[in-house]
mmCIF file of C-alpha atoms and ligand atoms in Angstrom:
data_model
loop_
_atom_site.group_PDB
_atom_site.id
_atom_site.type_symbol
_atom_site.label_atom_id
_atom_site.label_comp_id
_atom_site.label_asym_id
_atom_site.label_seq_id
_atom_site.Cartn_x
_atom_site.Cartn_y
_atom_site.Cartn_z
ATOM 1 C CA UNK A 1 0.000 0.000 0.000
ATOM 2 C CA UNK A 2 3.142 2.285 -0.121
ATOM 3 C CA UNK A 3 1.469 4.442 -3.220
ATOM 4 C CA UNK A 4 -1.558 5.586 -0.912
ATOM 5 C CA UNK A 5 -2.248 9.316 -1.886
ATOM 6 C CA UNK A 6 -1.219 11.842 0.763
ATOM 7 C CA UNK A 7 -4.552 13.986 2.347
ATOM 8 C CA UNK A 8 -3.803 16.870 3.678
ATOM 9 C CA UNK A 9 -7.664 18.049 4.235
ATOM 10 C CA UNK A 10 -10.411 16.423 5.104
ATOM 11 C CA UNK A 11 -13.310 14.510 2.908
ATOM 12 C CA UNK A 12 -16.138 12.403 2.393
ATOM 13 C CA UNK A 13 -15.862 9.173 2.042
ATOM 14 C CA UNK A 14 -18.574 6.370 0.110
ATOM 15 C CA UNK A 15 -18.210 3.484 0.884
ATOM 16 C CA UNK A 16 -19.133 0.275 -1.318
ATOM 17 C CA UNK A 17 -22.561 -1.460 -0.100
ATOM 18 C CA UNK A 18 -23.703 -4.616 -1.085
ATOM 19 C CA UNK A 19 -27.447 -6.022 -0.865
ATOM 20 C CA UNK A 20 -30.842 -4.730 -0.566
ATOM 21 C CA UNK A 21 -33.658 -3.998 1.733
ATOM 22 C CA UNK A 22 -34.860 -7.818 1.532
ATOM 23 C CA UNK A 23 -31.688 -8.754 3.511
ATOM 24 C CA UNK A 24 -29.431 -6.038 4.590
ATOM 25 C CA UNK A 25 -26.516 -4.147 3.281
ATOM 26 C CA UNK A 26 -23.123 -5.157 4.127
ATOM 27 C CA UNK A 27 -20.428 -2.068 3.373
ATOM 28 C CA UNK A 28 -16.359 -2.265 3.260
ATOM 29 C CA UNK A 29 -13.821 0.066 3.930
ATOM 30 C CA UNK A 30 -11.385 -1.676 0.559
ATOM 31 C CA UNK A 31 -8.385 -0.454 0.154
ATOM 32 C CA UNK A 32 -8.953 1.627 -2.868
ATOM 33 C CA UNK A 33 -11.016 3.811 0.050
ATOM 34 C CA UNK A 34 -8.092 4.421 3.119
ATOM 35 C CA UNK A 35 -5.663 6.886 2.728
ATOM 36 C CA UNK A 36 -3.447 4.677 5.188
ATOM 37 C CA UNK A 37 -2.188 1.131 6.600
ATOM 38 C CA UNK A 38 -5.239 0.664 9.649
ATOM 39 C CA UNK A 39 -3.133 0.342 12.853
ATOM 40 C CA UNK A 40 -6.473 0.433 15.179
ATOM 41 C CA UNK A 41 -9.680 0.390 15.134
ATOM 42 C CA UNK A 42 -12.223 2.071 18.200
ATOM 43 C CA UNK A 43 -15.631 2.955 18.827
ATOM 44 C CA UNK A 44 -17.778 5.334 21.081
ATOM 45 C CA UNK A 45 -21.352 4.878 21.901
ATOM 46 C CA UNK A 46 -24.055 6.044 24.295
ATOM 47 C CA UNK A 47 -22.581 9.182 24.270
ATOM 48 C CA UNK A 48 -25.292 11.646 25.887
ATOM 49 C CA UNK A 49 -26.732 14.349 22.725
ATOM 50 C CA UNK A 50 -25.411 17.204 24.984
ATOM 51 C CA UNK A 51 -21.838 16.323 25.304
ATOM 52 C CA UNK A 52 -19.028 17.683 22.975
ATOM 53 C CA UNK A 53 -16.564 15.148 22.791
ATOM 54 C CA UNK A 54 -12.878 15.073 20.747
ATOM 55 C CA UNK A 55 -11.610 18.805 20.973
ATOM 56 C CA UNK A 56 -8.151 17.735 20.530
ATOM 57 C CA UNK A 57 -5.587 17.617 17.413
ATOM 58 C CA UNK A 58 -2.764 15.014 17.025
ATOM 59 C CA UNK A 59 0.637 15.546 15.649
ATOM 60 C CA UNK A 60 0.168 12.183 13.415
ATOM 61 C CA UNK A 61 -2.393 10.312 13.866
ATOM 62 C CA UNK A 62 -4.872 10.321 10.805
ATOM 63 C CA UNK A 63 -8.434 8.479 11.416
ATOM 64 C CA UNK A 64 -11.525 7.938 8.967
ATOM 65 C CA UNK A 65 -14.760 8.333 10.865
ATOM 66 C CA UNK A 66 -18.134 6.545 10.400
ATOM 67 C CA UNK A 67 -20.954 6.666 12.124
ATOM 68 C CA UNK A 68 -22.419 2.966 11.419
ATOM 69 C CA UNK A 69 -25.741 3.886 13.454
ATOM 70 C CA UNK A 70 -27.345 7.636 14.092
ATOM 71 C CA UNK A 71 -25.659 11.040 13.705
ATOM 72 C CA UNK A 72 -22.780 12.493 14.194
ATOM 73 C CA UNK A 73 -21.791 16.327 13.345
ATOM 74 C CA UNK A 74 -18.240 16.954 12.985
ATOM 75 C CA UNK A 75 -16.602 19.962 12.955
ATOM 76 C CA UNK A 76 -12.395 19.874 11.585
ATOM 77 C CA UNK A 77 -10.546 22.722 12.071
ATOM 78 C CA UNK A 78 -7.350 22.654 9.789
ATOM 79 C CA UNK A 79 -3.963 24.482 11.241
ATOM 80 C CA UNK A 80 -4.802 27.258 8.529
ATOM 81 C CA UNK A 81 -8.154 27.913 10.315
ATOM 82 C CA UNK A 82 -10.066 26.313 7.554
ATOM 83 C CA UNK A 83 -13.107 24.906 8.828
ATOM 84 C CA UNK A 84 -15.004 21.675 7.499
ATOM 85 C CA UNK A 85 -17.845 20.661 8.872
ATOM 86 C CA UNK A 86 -19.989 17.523 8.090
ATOM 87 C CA UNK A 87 -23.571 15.545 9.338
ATOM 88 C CA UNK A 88 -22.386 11.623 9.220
ATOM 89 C CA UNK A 89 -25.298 9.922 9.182
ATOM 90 C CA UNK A 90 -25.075 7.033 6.644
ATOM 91 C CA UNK A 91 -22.978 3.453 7.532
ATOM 92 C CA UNK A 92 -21.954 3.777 3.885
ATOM 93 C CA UNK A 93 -20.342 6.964 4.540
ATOM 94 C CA UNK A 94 -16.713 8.287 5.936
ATOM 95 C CA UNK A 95 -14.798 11.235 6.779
ATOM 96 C CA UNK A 96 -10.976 11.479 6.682
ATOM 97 C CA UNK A 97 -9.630 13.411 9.265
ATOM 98 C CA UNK A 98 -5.774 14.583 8.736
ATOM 99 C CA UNK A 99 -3.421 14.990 11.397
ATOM 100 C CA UNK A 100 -3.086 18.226 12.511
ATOM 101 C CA UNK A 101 -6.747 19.118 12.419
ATOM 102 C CA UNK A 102 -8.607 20.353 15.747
ATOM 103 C CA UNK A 103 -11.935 17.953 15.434
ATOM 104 C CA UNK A 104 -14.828 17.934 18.016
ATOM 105 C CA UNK A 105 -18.051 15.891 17.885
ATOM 106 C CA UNK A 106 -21.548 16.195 18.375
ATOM 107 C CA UNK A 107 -23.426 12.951 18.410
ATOM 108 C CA UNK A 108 -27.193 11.186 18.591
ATOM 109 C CA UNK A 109 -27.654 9.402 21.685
ATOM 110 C CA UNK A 110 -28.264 6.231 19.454
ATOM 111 C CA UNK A 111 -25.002 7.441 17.488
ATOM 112 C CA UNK A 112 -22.398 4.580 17.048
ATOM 113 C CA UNK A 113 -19.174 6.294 15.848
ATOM 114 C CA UNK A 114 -16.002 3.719 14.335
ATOM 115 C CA UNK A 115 -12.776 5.359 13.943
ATOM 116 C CA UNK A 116 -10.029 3.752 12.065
ATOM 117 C CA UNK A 117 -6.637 5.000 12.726
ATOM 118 C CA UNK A 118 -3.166 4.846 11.262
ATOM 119 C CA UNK A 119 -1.673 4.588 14.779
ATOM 120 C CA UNK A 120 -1.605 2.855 17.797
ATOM 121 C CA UNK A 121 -2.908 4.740 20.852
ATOM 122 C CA UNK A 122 -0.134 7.100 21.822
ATOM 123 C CA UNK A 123 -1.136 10.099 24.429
ATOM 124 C CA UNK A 124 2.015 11.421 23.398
ATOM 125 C CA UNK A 125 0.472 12.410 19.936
ATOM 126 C CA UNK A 126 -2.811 14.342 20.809
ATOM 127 C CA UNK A 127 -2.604 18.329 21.037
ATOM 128 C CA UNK A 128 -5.014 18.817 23.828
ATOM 129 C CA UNK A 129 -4.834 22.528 24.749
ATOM 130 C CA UNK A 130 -6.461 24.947 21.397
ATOM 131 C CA UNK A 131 -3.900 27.263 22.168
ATOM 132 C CA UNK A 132 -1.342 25.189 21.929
ATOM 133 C CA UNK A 133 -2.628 23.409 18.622
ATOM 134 C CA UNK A 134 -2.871 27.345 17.356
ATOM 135 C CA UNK A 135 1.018 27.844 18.022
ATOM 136 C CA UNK A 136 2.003 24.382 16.757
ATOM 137 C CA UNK A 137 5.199 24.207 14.036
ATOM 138 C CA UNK A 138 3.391 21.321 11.538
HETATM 139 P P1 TYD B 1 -10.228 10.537 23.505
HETATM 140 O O1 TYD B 1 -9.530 10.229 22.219
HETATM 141 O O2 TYD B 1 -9.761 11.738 24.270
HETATM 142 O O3 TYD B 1 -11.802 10.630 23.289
HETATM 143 P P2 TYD B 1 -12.755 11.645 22.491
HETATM 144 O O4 TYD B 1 -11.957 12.280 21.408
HETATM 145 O O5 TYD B 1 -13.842 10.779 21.969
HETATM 146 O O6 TYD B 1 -13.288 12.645 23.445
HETATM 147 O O7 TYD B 1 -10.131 9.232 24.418
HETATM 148 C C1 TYD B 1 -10.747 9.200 25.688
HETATM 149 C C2 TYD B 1 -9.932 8.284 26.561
HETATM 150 O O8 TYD B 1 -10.051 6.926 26.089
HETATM 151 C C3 TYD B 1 -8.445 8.580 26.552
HETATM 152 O O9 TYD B 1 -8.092 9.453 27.580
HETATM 153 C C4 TYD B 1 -7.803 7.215 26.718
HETATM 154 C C5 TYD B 1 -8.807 6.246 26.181
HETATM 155 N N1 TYD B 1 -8.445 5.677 24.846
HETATM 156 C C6 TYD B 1 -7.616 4.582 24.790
HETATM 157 O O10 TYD B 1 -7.134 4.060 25.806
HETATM 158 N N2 TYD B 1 -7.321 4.026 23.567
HETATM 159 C C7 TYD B 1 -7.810 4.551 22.420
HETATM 160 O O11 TYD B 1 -7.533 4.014 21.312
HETATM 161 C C8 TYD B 1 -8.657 5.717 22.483
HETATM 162 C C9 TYD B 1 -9.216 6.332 21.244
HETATM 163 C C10 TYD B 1 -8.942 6.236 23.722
#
């Protein structure tokens, strides 16, 4: 996979999906779709609809986001202070989020959000302070 593009911003992804409303759809995150090797995979669920969670940047770490049930509304702030924001409420869909992007998260209380990630967990690579994400050196 060494000739995955480089991202630098963020976008949507579609995923393939496979059967019908008789049976059930089955979708894949192929190859041809991630913009990097998947080191780990999490998820986050029962988050309460007034919490705002993320609100951090990392130095590295690049993720694509799905929310396989309910809604999530992400907001990616880019180093540059370009500002993307999306509504992620389709399992067939993704968004890539690059490192060095300040991303925060609004979800459905039914809201099942997947993250797959380039890295292992490191602490070490989050920016948690805004401030200090503003005077970063990318
Ligand atoms: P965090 O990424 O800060 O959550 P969010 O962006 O959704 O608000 O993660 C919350 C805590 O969960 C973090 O302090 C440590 C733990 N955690 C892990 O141990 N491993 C992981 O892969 C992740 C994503 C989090």
């Amino acid at each position: 996979m060494e000739n995955m593009k480089h991202h630098q911003n963020p976008f949507q992804i579609e995923f393939s999906q496979h059967g019908d409303p008789t049976i059930g759809f089955i979708s894949v995150a192929e190859k041809d779709k991630l913009t990097f090797v998947p080191k780990r995979v999490y998820w986050t669920y029962y988050t309460p609809d007034d919490v705002c969670r993320g609100g951090h940047a990392h130095w590295q770490l690049e993720q694509i986001m799905i929310a396989v049930a309910g809604k999530i509304e992400l907001t990616i702030e880019m180093h540059n202070g370009q500002v993307f924001e999306y509504v992620l409420d389709s399992p067939r869909q993704g968004v890539f989020i690059p490192k060095m992007s300040w991303h925060t998260m609004k979800y459905s209380r039914n809201a099942v959000q997947v993250c797959i990630a380039s890295m292992e967990y490191d602490e070490a690579d989050y920016i948690r302070s805004y401030p200090d994400f503003k005077k970063a050196q990318p």
